[in-house]
């Protein structure tokens, strides 16, 4: 871009921007009679930008801002653009629009360009949580449903590094409403500007500052007497100066709890019912899951209330669904599995109205369902209490207590049973909410992980993912198995640092990119380098670790590359060892990293375990201790199916207990191979790019294979000759170069194939010549060598080195 009056860059630059996946726009200032900027005219918009804005660019280019987006004129947008043009200083901004003319959550960079500006923008919903991320859309839906209010904040620090404010980077609609604003008016604003609304947000900044700086979560129930409301407010560290905040209006719940406590206090004055109610309350307070609640109801409530049968029916759409039963006959249980809400069974009326119903005799029970072709049978009961399970104004379902003989329910007993049901409903709602929050991370993570790994001939495998989450945390662990054809399969496992929506979104993008690069048959090191650069472009603040293996099943070899990830474990011949591989730094650290590969043998019947670091270490447990645990667990695992091996490892107290991180594990079992026939020659081959870096990669490959074959004594001569031959191939060809090693009875044969038709021509080299000595060295050191054309095109150069005796 240039200063002056020209706004648009050169045609070459515009051609590059046309292909950019991020949105780009150029606009020229429109000035009034006094020279002041009054509007901007759109001169250029690339296809990505038109897609984000939701309109064809031919309908937008040439238009003025006030005409194109009139409903955004008053949100300080035009003054911001005017400031960029006048001060010549670029700015960044995050905005959210849900207007008739534009909708999206945009991250903008705006810079001066002549008498106008250039803008780069991307819709954050499409990049991090769009359709290409399978669980992204579900995350927004879950956050809207799981909380009255939910927001992600980014801490702002002053020159000393202290947090002094927060910027809202995401908020759901209920959360924005709590501040008295819309979503688009909330996102991108400082929290100190949002003080007011139903929640006194200005009083919470100190709490969130402590969460951001300490990393410790915080949760508290806050009572606002001036508006008569009670809010459950929680905050958790979201990584990299992020804080996730949830708001829930628990006013009705607290008031009902207070009323319940008052009822319980009155009930305690009745000596005959005090012990029973206390026992139920104690049992349910300790219950944290729905299964715990049902267990407490069955163990305490039924005998306390004197009932001979008990059932818990919860509302699911237009049915009552049986969740728990005790003392009921199989026929009754079968009929209660799913009861339509319009059925005359009294439990449905209670679920619809929220009012209890008591039946004193079998005749009343039969009369309630008279005229129905399929009444629910009574079983062995002759009296019933149908009690609403209501909490915070919501009827969850019906609690049914059946009695073996007719009875009258006096006012005191009815009050007692209502108290029983209220306590059960409170505990059940708390347990269901707790389980729903805990399941968010697991569901989203599984949505981003492969639903089923592909079957590969000669290889059996199994995988497990164990989430460790609180509330709406999501992890970044992933794994994959990728068939590459010709008996070659890639296996990968990785971990994006963090437990938040960003980590999950980045994980999905990295996994998809790695799969694409692997399918293009790049070498493992090139796959890792490309993923590293992509991660730096997509999420510059993200860091990920990864272990990538390329298994050549027919050869019995594998090539691996590590990016800050713990090495795999291989089990073979009754032993299990941590593989010694060349390490590399994590992904996302630097664009200049060059990853190195390690090639090793994988005998028939061997097994390889890939895992994330949550299995073997945390702050309390040293990595060396965790690896020792893992090695012992893999060694002692039963032979057979990979799933049995993983079950053994995950139940063997490997690493920190209890775990404090997500865990992903993959076990690959290589099938036994038949005994080699006479004259069998071990072979290993790899394809390398035709560039200078490939020469060193090929030498490492050959050195690793010779070491694995026990031929280190001929390694120096072999690597010298290979270097000369592959360097010559790289200099005179375009495309990939194939290196193949064949170990014969008394010789090692090395072949280098390339696409060039030009055969090497040895020529004498002068005393001062720096070139032309390669083939002379090959002819002098090799036992034999030669070259020939390949029928499909190209040539091969081979040499042989005598095996040491």
mmCIF file with all atom_site columns, N, CA, C and O in Angstrom, residues 151 168 171 175-177 179 181-191 194:
data_model
loop_
_atom_site.group_PDB
_atom_site.id
_atom_site.type_symbol
_atom_site.label_atom_id
_atom_site.label_alt_id
_atom_site.label_comp_id
_atom_site.label_asym_id
_atom_site.label_entity_id
_atom_site.label_seq_id
_atom_site.pdbx_PDB_ins_code
_atom_site.Cartn_x
_atom_site.Cartn_y
_atom_site.Cartn_z
_atom_site.occupancy
_atom_site.B_iso_or_equiv
_atom_site.pdbx_formal_charge
_atom_site.auth_seq_id
_atom_site.auth_comp_id
_atom_site.auth_asym_id
_atom_site.auth_atom_id
_atom_site.pdbx_PDB_model_num
ATOM 1  N N  . UNK A 1 151 ? -20.022 -15.756 29.442 1.00 0.00 ? 151 UNK A N  1
ATOM 2  C CA . UNK A 1 151 ? -19.166 -14.827 28.716 1.00 0.00 ? 151 UNK A CA 1
ATOM 3  C C  . UNK A 1 151 ? -17.709 -15.238 28.858 1.00 0.00 ? 151 UNK A C  1
ATOM 4  O O  . UNK A 1 151 ? -17.319 -15.845 29.867 1.00 0.00 ? 151 UNK A O  1
ATOM 5  N N  . UNK A 1 168 ? -14.756 -8.055  26.780 1.00 0.00 ? 168 UNK A N  1
ATOM 6  C CA . UNK A 1 168 ? -15.674 -9.166  26.483 1.00 0.00 ? 168 UNK A CA 1
ATOM 7  C C  . UNK A 1 168 ? -15.404 -9.674  25.073 1.00 0.00 ? 168 UNK A C  1
ATOM 8  O O  . UNK A 1 168 ? -15.559 -8.939  24.099 1.00 0.00 ? 168 UNK A O  1
ATOM 9  N N  . UNK A 1 171 ? -20.143 -13.498 24.408 1.00 0.00 ? 171 UNK A N  1
ATOM 10 C CA . UNK A 1 171 ? -21.216 -13.525 25.395 1.00 0.00 ? 171 UNK A CA 1
ATOM 11 C C  . UNK A 1 171 ? -22.449 -14.119 24.714 1.00 0.00 ? 171 UNK A C  1
ATOM 12 O O  . UNK A 1 171 ? -22.677 -13.887 23.520 1.00 0.00 ? 171 UNK A O  1
ATOM 13 N N  . UNK A 1 175 ? -26.541 -13.709 28.677 1.00 0.00 ? 175 UNK A N  1
ATOM 14 C CA . UNK A 1 175 ? -25.486 -12.996 29.394 1.00 0.00 ? 175 UNK A CA 1
ATOM 15 C C  . UNK A 1 175 ? -25.466 -11.527 29.044 1.00 0.00 ? 175 UNK A C  1
ATOM 16 O O  . UNK A 1 175 ? -25.254 -10.666 29.902 1.00 0.00 ? 175 UNK A O  1
ATOM 17 N N  . UNK A 1 176 ? -25.668 -11.193 27.757 1.00 0.00 ? 176 UNK A N  1
ATOM 18 C CA . UNK A 1 176 ? -25.697 -9.789  27.359 1.00 0.00 ? 176 UNK A CA 1
ATOM 19 C C  . UNK A 1 176 ? -26.898 -9.077  27.973 1.00 0.00 ? 176 UNK A C  1
ATOM 20 O O  . UNK A 1 176 ? -26.804 -7.926  28.407 1.00 0.00 ? 176 UNK A O  1
ATOM 21 N N  . UNK A 1 177 ? -28.019 -9.778  28.037 1.00 0.00 ? 177 UNK A N  1
ATOM 22 C CA . UNK A 1 177 ? -29.219 -9.160  28.602 1.00 0.00 ? 177 UNK A CA 1
ATOM 23 C C  . UNK A 1 177 ? -29.026 -8.784  30.062 1.00 0.00 ? 177 UNK A C  1
ATOM 24 O O  . UNK A 1 177 ? -29.612 -7.812  30.551 1.00 0.00 ? 177 UNK A O  1
ATOM 25 N N  . UNK A 1 179 ? -26.507 -7.449  31.348 1.00 0.00 ? 179 UNK A N  1
ATOM 26 C CA . UNK A 1 179 ? -25.849 -6.154  31.431 1.00 0.00 ? 179 UNK A CA 1
ATOM 27 C C  . UNK A 1 179 ? -26.731 -5.038  30.894 1.00 0.00 ? 179 UNK A C  1
ATOM 28 O O  . UNK A 1 179 ? -26.319 -3.883  30.851 1.00 0.00 ? 179 UNK A O  1
ATOM 29 N N  . UNK A 1 181 ? -27.764 -4.878  27.758 1.00 0.00 ? 181 UNK A N  1
ATOM 30 C CA . UNK A 1 181 ? -27.375 -4.566  26.389 1.00 0.00 ? 181 UNK A CA 1
ATOM 31 C C  . UNK A 1 181 ? -27.600 -5.777  25.500 1.00 0.00 ? 181 UNK A C  1
ATOM 32 O O  . UNK A 1 181 ? -27.828 -6.873  25.973 1.00 0.00 ? 181 UNK A O  1
ATOM 33 N N  . UNK A 1 182 ? -27.458 -5.572  24.186 1.00 0.00 ? 182 UNK A N  1
ATOM 34 C CA . UNK A 1 182 ? -27.525 -6.678  23.237 1.00 0.00 ? 182 UNK A CA 1
ATOM 35 C C  . UNK A 1 182 ? -26.147 -7.312  23.126 1.00 0.00 ? 182 UNK A C  1
ATOM 36 O O  . UNK A 1 182 ? -25.143 -6.778  23.623 1.00 0.00 ? 182 UNK A O  1
ATOM 37 N N  . UNK A 1 183 ? -26.092 -8.465  22.437 1.00 0.00 ? 183 UNK A N  1
ATOM 38 C CA . UNK A 1 183 ? -24.801 -9.139  22.249 1.00 0.00 ? 183 UNK A CA 1
ATOM 39 C C  . UNK A 1 183 ? -23.825 -8.239  21.504 1.00 0.00 ? 183 UNK A C  1
ATOM 40 O O  . UNK A 1 183 ? -22.669 -8.098  21.873 1.00 0.00 ? 183 UNK A O  1
ATOM 41 N N  . UNK A 1 184 ? -24.272 -7.608  20.424 1.00 0.00 ? 184 UNK A N  1
ATOM 42 C CA . UNK A 1 184 ? -23.368 -6.792  19.620 1.00 0.00 ? 184 UNK A CA 1
ATOM 43 C C  . UNK A 1 184 ? -22.896 -5.555  20.376 1.00 0.00 ? 184 UNK A C  1
ATOM 44 O O  . UNK A 1 184 ? -21.811 -5.031  20.086 1.00 0.00 ? 184 UNK A O  1
ATOM 45 N N  . UNK A 1 185 ? -23.680 -5.074  21.320 1.00 0.00 ? 185 UNK A N  1
ATOM 46 C CA . UNK A 1 185 ? -23.250 -3.931  22.128 1.00 0.00 ? 185 UNK A CA 1
ATOM 47 C C  . UNK A 1 185 ? -22.320 -4.340  23.254 1.00 0.00 ? 185 UNK A C  1
ATOM 48 O O  . UNK A 1 185 ? -21.672 -3.487  23.852 1.00 0.00 ? 185 UNK A O  1
ATOM 49 N N  . UNK A 1 186 ? -22.244 -5.634  23.527 1.00 0.00 ? 186 UNK A N  1
ATOM 50 C CA . UNK A 1 186 ? -21.440 -6.126  24.648 1.00 0.00 ? 186 UNK A CA 1
ATOM 51 C C  . UNK A 1 186 ? -20.074 -6.614  24.204 1.00 0.00 ? 186 UNK A C  1
ATOM 52 O O  . UNK A 1 186 ? -19.052 -6.294  24.812 1.00 0.00 ? 186 UNK A O  1
ATOM 53 N N  . UNK A 1 187 ? -20.026 -7.423  23.128 1.00 0.00 ? 187 UNK A N  1
ATOM 54 C CA . UNK A 1 187 ? -18.742 -7.971  22.654 1.00 0.00 ? 187 UNK A CA 1
ATOM 55 C C  . UNK A 1 187 ? -17.827 -6.842  22.201 1.00 0.00 ? 187 UNK A C  1
ATOM 56 O O  . UNK A 1 187 ? -18.225 -5.932  21.479 1.00 0.00 ? 187 UNK A O  1
ATOM 57 N N  . UNK A 1 188 ? -16.575 -6.912  22.649 1.00 0.00 ? 188 UNK A N  1
ATOM 58 C CA . UNK A 1 188 ? -15.585 -5.901  22.319 1.00 0.00 ? 188 UNK A CA 1
ATOM 59 C C  . UNK A 1 188 ? -15.523 -4.756  23.312 1.00 0.00 ? 188 UNK A C  1
ATOM 60 O O  . UNK A 1 188 ? -14.607 -3.938  23.239 1.00 0.00 ? 188 UNK A O  1
ATOM 61 N N  . UNK A 1 189 ? -16.469 -4.676  24.249 1.00 0.00 ? 189 UNK A N  1
ATOM 62 C CA . UNK A 1 189 ? -16.481 -3.607  25.248 1.00 0.00 ? 189 UNK A CA 1
ATOM 63 C C  . UNK A 1 189 ? -15.674 -3.996  26.478 1.00 0.00 ? 189 UNK A C  1
ATOM 64 O O  . UNK A 1 189 ? -15.561 -5.171  26.818 1.00 0.00 ? 189 UNK A O  1
ATOM 65 N N  . UNK A 1 190 ? -15.138 -2.983  27.122 1.00 0.00 ? 190 UNK A N  1
ATOM 66 C CA . UNK A 1 190 ? -14.492 -3.207  28.421 1.00 0.00 ? 190 UNK A CA 1
ATOM 67 C C  . UNK A 1 190 ? -15.558 -3.473  29.476 1.00 0.00 ? 190 UNK A C  1
ATOM 68 O O  . UNK A 1 190 ? -16.638 -2.877  29.446 1.00 0.00 ? 190 UNK A O  1
ATOM 69 N N  . UNK A 1 191 ? -15.214 -4.377  30.404 1.00 0.00 ? 191 UNK A N  1
ATOM 70 C CA . UNK A 1 191 ? -16.205 -4.740  31.416 1.00 0.00 ? 191 UNK A CA 1
ATOM 71 C C  . UNK A 1 191 ? -16.540 -3.561  32.317 1.00 0.00 ? 191 UNK A C  1
ATOM 72 O O  . UNK A 1 191 ? -17.663 -3.441  32.802 1.00 0.00 ? 191 UNK A O  1
ATOM 73 N N  . UNK A 1 194 ? -19.491 -1.803  31.252 1.00 0.00 ? 194 UNK A N  1
ATOM 74 C CA . UNK A 1 194 ? -20.753 -2.533  31.258 1.00 0.00 ? 194 UNK A CA 1
ATOM 75 C C  . UNK A 1 194 ? -21.409 -2.542  32.625 1.00 0.00 ? 194 UNK A C  1
ATOM 76 O O  . UNK A 1 194 ? -22.361 -3.293  32.848 1.00 0.00 ? 194 UNK A O  1
#
